JSON list of C-alpha atoms in Angstrom, two decimals:
[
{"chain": "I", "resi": 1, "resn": "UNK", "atom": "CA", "xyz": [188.62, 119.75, 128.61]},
{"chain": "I", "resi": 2, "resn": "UNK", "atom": "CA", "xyz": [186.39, 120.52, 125.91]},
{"chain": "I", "resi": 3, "resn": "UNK", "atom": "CA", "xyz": [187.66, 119.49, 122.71]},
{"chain": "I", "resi": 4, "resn": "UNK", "atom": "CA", "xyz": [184.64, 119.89, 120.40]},
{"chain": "I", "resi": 5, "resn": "UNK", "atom": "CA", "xyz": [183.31, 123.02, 121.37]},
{"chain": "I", "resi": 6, "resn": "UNK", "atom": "CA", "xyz": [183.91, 125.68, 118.36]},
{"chain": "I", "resi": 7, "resn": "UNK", "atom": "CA", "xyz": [184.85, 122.73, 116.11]},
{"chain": "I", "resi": 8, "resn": "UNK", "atom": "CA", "xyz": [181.87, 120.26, 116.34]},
{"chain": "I", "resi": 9, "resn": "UNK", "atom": "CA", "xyz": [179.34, 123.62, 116.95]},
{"chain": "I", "resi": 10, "resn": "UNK", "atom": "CA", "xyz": [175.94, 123.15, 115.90]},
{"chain": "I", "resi": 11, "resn": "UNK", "atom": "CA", "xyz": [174.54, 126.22, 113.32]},
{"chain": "I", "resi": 12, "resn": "UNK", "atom": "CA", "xyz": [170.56, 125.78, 113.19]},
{"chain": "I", "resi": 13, "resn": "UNK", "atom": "CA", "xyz": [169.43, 126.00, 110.32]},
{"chain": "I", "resi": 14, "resn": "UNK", "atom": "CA", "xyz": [166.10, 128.05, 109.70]},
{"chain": "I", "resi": 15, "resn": "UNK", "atom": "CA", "xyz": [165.91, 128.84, 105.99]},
{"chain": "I", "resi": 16, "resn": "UNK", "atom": "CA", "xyz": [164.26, 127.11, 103.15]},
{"chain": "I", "resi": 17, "resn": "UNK", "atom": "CA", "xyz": [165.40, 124.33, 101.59]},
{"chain": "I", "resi": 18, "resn": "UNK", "atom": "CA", "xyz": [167.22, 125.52, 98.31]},
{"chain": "I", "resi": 19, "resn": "UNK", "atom": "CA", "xyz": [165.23, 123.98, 95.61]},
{"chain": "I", "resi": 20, "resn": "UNK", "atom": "CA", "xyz": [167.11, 120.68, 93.96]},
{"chain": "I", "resi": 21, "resn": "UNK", "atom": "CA", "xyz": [164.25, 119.30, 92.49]},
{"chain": "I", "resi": 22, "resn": "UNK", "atom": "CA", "xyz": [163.46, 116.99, 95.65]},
{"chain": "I", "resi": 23, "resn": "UNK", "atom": "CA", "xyz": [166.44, 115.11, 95.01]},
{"chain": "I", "resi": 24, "resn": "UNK", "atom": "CA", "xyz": [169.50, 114.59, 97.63]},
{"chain": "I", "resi": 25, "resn": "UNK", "atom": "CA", "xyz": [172.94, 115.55, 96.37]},
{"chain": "I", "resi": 26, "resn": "UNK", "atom": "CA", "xyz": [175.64, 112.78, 97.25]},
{"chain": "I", "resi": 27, "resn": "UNK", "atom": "CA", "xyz": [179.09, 113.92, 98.12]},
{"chain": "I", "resi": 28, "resn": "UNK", "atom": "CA", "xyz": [182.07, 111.62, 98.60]},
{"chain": "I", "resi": 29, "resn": "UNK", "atom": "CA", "xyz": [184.31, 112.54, 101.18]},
{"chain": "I", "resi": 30, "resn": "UNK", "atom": "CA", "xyz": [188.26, 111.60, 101.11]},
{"chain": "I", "resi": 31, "resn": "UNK", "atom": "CA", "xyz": [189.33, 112.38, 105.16]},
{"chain": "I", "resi": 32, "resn": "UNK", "atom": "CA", "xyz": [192.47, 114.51, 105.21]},
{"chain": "I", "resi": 33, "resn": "UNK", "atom": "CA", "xyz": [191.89, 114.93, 100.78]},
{"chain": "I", "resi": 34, "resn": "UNK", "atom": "CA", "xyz": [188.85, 116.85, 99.51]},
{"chain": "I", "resi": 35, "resn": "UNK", "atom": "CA", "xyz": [185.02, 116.35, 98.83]},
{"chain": "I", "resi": 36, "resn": "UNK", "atom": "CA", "xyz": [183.97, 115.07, 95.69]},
{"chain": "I", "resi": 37, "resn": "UNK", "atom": "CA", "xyz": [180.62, 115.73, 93.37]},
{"chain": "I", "resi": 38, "resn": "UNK", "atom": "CA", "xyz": [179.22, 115.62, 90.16]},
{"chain": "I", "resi": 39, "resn": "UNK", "atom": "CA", "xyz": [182.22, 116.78, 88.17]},
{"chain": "I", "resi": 40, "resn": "UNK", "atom": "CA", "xyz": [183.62, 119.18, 91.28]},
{"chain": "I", "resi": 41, "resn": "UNK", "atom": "CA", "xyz": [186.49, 118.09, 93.50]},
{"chain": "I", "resi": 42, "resn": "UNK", "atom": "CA", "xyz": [187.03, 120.66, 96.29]},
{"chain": "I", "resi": 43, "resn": "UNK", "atom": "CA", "xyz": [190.28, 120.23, 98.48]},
{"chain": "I", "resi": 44, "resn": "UNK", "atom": "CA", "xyz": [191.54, 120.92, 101.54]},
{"chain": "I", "resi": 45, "resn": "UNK", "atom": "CA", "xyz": [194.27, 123.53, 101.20]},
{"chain": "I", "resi": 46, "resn": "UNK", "atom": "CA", "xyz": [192.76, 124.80, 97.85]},
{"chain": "I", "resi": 47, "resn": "UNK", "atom": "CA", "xyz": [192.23, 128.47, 97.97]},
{"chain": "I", "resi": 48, "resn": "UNK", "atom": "CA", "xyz": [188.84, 130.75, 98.60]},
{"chain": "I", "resi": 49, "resn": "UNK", "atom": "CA", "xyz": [189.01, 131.95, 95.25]},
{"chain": "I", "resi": 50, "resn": "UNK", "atom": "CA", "xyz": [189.45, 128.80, 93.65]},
{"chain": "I", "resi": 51, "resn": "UNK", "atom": "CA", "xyz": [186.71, 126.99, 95.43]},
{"chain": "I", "resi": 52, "resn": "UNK", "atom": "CA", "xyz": [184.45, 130.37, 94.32]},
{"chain": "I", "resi": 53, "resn": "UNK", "atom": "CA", "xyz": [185.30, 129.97, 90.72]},
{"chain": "I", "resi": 54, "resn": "UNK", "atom": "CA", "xyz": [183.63, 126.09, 91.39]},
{"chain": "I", "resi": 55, "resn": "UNK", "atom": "CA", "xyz": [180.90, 126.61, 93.28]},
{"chain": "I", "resi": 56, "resn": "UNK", "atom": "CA", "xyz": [180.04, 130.23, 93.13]},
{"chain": "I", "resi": 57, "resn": "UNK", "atom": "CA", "xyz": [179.81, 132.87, 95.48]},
{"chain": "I", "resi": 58, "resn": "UNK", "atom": "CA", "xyz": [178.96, 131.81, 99.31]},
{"chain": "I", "resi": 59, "resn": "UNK", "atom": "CA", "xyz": [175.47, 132.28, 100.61]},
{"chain": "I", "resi": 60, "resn": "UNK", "atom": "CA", "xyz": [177.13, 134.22, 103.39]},
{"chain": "I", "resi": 61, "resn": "UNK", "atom": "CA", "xyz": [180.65, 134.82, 104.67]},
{"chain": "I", "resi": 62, "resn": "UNK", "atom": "CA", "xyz": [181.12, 134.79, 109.12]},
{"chain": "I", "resi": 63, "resn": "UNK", "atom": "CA", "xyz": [184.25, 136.20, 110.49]},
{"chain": "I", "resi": 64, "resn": "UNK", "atom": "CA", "xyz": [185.85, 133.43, 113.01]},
{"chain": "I", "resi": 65, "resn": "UNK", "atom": "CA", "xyz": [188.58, 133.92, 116.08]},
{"chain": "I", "resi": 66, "resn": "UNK", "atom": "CA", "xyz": [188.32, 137.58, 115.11]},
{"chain": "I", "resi": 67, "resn": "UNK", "atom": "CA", "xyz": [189.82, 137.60, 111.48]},
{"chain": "I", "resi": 68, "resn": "UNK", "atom": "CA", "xyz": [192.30, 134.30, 111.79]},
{"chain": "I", "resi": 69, "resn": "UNK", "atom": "CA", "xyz": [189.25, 132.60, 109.80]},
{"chain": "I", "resi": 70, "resn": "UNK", "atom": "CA", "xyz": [186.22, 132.89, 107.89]},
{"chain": "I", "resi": 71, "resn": "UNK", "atom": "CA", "xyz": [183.52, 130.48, 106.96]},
{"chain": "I", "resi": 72, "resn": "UNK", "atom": "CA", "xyz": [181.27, 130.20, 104.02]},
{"chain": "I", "resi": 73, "resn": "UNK", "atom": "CA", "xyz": [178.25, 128.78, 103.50]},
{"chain": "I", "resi": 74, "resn": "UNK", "atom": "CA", "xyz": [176.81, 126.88, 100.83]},
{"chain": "I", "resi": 75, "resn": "UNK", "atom": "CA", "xyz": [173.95, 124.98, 99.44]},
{"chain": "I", "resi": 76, "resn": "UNK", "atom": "CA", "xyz": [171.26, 127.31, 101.45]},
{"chain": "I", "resi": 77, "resn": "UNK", "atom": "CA", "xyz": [174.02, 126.68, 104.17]},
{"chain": "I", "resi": 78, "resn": "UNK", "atom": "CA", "xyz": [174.30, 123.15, 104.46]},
{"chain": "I", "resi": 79, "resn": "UNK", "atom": "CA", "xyz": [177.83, 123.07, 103.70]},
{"chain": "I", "resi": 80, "resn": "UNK", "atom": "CA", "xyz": [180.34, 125.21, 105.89]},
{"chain": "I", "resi": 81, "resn": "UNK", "atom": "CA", "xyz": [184.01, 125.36, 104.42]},
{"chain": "I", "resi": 82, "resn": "UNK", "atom": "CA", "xyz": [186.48, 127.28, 106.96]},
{"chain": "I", "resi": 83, "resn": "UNK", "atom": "CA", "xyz": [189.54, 129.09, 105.42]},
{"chain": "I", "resi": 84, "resn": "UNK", "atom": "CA", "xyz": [192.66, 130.12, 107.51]},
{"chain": "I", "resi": 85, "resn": "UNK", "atom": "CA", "xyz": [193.70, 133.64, 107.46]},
{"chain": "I", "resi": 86, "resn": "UNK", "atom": "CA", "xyz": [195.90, 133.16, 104.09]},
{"chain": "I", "resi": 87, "resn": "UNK", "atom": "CA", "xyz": [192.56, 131.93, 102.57]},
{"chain": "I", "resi": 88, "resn": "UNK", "atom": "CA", "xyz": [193.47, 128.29, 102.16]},
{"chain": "I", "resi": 89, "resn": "UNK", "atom": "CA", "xyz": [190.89, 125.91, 103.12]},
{"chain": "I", "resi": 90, "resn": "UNK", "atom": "CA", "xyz": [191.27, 124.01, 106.83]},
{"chain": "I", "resi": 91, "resn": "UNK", "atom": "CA", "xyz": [187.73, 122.15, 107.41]},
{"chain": "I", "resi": 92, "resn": "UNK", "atom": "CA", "xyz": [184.49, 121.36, 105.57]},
{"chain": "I", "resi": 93, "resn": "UNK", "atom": "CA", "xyz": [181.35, 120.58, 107.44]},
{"chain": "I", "resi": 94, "resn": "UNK", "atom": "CA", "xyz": [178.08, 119.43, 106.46]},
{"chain": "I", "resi": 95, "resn": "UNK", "atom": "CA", "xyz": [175.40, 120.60, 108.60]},
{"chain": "I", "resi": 96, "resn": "UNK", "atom": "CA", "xyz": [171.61, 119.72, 107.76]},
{"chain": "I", "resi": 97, "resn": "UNK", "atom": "CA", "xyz": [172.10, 116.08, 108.97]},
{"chain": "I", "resi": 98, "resn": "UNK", "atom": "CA", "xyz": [169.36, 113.64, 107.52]},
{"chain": "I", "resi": 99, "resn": "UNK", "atom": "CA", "xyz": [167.11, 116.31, 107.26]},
{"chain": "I", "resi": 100, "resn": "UNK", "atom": "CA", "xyz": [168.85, 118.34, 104.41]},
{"chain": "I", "resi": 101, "resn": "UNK", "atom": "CA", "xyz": [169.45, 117.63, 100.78]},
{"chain": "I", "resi": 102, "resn": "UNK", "atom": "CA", "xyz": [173.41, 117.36, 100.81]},
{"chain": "I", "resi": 103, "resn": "UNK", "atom": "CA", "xyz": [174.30, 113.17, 101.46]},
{"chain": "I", "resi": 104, "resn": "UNK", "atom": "CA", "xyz": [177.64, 113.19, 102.44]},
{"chain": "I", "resi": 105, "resn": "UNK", "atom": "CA", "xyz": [179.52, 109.70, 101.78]},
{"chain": "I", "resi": 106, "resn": "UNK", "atom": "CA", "xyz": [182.34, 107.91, 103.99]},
{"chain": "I", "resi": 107, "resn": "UNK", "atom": "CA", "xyz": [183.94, 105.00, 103.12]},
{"chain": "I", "resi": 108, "resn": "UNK", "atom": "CA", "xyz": [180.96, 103.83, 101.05]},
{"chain": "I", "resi": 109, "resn": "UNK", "atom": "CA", "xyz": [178.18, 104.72, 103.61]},
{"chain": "I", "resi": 110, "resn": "UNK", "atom": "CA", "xyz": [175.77, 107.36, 103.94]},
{"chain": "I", "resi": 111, "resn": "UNK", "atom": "CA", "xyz": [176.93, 109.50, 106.82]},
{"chain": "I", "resi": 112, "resn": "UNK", "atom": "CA", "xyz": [173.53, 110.49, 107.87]},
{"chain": "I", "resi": 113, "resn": "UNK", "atom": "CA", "xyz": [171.21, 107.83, 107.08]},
{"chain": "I", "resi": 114, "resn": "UNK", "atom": "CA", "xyz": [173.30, 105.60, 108.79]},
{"chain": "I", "resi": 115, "resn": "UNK", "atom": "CA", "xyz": [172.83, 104.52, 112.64]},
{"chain": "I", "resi": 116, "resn": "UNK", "atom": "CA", "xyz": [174.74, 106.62, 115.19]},
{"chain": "I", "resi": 117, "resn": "UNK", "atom": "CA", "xyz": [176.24, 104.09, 117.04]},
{"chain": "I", "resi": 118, "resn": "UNK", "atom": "CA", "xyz": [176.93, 101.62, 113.75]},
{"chain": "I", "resi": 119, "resn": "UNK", "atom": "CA", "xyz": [178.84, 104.58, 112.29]},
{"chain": "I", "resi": 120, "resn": "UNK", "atom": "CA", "xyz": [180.59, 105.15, 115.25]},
{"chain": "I", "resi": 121, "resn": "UNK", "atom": "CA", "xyz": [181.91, 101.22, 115.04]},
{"chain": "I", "resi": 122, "resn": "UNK", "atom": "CA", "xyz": [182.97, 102.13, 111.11]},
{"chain": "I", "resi": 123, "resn": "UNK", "atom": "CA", "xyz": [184.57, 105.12, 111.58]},
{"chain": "I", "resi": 124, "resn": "UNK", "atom": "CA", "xyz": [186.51, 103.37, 114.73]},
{"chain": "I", "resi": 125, "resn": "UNK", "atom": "CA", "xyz": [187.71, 100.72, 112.27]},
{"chain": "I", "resi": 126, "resn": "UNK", "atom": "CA", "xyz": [189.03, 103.27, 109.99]},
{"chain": "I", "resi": 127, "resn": "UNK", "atom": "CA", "xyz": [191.31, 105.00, 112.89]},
{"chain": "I", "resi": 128, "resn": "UNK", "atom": "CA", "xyz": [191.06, 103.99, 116.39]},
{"chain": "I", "resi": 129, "resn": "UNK", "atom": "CA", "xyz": [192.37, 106.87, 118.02]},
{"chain": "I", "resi": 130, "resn": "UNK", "atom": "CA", "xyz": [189.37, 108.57, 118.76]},
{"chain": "I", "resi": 131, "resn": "UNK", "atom": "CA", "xyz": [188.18, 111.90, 121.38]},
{"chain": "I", "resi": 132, "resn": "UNK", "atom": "CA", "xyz": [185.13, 110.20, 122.88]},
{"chain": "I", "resi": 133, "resn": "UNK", "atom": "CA", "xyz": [185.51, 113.07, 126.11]},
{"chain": "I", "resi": 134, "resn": "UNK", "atom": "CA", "xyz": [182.01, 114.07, 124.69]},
{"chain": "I", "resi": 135, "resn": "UNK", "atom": "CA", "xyz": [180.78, 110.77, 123.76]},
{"chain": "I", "resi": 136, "resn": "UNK", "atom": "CA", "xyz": [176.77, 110.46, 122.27]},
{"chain": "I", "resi": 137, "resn": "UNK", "atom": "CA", "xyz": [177.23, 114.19, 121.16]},
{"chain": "I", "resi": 138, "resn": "UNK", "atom": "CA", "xyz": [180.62, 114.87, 120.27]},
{"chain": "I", "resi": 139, "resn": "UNK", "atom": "CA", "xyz": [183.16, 112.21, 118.49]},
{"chain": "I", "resi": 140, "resn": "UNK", "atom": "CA", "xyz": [186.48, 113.43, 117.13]},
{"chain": "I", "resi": 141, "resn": "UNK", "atom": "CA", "xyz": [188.68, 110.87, 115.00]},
{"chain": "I", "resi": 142, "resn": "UNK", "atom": "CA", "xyz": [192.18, 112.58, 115.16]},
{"chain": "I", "resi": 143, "resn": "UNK", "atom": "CA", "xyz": [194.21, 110.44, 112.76]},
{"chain": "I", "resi": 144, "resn": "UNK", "atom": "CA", "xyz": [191.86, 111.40, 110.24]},
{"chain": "I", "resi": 145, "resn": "UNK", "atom": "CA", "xyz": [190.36, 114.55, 111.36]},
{"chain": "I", "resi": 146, "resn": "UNK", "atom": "CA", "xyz": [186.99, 113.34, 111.05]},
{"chain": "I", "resi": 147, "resn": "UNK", "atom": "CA", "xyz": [184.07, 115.17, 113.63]},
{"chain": "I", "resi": 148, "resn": "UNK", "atom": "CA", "xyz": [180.66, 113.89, 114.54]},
{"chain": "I", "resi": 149, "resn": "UNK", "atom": "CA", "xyz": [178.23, 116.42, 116.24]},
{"chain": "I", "resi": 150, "resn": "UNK", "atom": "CA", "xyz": [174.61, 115.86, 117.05]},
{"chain": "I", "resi": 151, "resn": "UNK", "atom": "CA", "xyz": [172.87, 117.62, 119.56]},
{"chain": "I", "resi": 152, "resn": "UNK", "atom": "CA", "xyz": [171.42, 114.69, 121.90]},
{"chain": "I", "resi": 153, "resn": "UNK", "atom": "CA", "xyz": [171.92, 111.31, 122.36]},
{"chain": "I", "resi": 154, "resn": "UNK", "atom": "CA", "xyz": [168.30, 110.36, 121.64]},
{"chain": "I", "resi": 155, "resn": "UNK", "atom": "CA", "xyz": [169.26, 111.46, 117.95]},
{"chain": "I", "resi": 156, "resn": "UNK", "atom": "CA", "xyz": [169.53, 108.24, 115.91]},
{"chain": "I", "resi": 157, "resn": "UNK", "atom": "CA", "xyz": [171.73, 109.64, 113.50]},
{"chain": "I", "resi": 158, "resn": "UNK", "atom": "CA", "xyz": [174.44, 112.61, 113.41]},
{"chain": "I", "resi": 159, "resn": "UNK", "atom": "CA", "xyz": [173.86, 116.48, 112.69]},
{"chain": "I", "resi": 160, "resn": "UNK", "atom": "CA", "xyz": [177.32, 117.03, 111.29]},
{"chain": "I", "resi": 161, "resn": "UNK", "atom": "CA", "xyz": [179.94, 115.58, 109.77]},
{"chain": "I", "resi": 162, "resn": "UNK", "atom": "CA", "xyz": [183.05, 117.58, 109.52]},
{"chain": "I", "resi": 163, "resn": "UNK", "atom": "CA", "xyz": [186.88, 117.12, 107.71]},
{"chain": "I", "resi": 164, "resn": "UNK", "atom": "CA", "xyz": [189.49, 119.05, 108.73]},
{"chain": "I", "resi": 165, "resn": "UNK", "atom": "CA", "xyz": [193.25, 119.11, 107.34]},
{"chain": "I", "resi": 166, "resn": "UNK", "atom": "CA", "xyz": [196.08, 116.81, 109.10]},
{"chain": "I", "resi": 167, "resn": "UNK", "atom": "CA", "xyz": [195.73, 117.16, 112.95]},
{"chain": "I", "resi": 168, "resn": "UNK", "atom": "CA", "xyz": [192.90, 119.59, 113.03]},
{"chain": "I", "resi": 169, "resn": "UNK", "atom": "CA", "xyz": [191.30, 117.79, 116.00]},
{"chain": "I", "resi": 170, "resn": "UNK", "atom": "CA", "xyz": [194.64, 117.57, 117.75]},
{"chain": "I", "resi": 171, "resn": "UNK", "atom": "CA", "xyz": [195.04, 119.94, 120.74]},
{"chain": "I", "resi": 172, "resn": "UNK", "atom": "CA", "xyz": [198.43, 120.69, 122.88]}
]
């Protein structure tokens, strides 16, 4: 069974980089809390208009599972942030890997410029109970709804790092 199909799902990205002055933007992520930068926290659970009045208004706006959920993009749509149907916040993923400006953080560590398989060991040390069904593309931690996506296992570093509320990679 499939477990990281629509969750881990890989959205090329063909526009131009937004302009940030060639620098990279680091973002600290709390699993199962909220991203953090400059003087922005946004949380899980916290509510599309709230997140709006902090970053502004999404790049674009998709339509998920036919109106249960939407997702907006950010940052010339390196960041993804997926609200329920009551417009509360379930999952944030970053989506430009090492190759966009957005450097998400983890437990001290640079998501992307870090090895695959040496984040892999980290993240495993932070909660062992882990979907490997898809292992070398697809790497679910479900205690603390952390994803890793890439699209190959020749890729030395991950695509996409994703954070979803309690359970969110947890399937019945």
């Amino acid at each position: 069974e499939e477990t990281c199909d629509l969750r881990c799902e890989y959205f090329e990205i063909k526009a131009n980089k937004f302009n940030y002055g060639g620098s990279r933007m680091r973002i600290e992520v709390f699993p199962l809390e909220k991203i953090k930068f400059d003087d922005k926290e946004i949380l899980l659970g916290m509510k599309a208009d709230k997140v709006q009045e902090l970053l502004g208004k999404p790049d674009r706006i998709f339509e998920n599972y036919g109106g249960e959920s939407y997702r907006h993009f950010y940052f010339n749509s390196e960041l993804g942030l997926d609200f329920d149907k009551d417009g509360k916040l379930e999952f944030i993923e970053f989506l430009a890997g090492i190759e966009g400006i957005l450097r998400p953080y983890i437990y001290g560590i640079s998501v992307f410029e870090t090895d695959a398989d040496e984040l892999i060991e980290i993240m495993t040390g932070h909660d062992n109970e882990v979907d490997d069904s898809e292992a070398d593309f697809c790497y679910s931690f479900l205690n603390s709804s952390i994803g890793l996506w890439r699209e190959n296992d020749e890729e030395k570093h991950w695509t996409t790092l994703g954070i979803g509320m309690r359970d969110y990679y947890k399937y019945e």
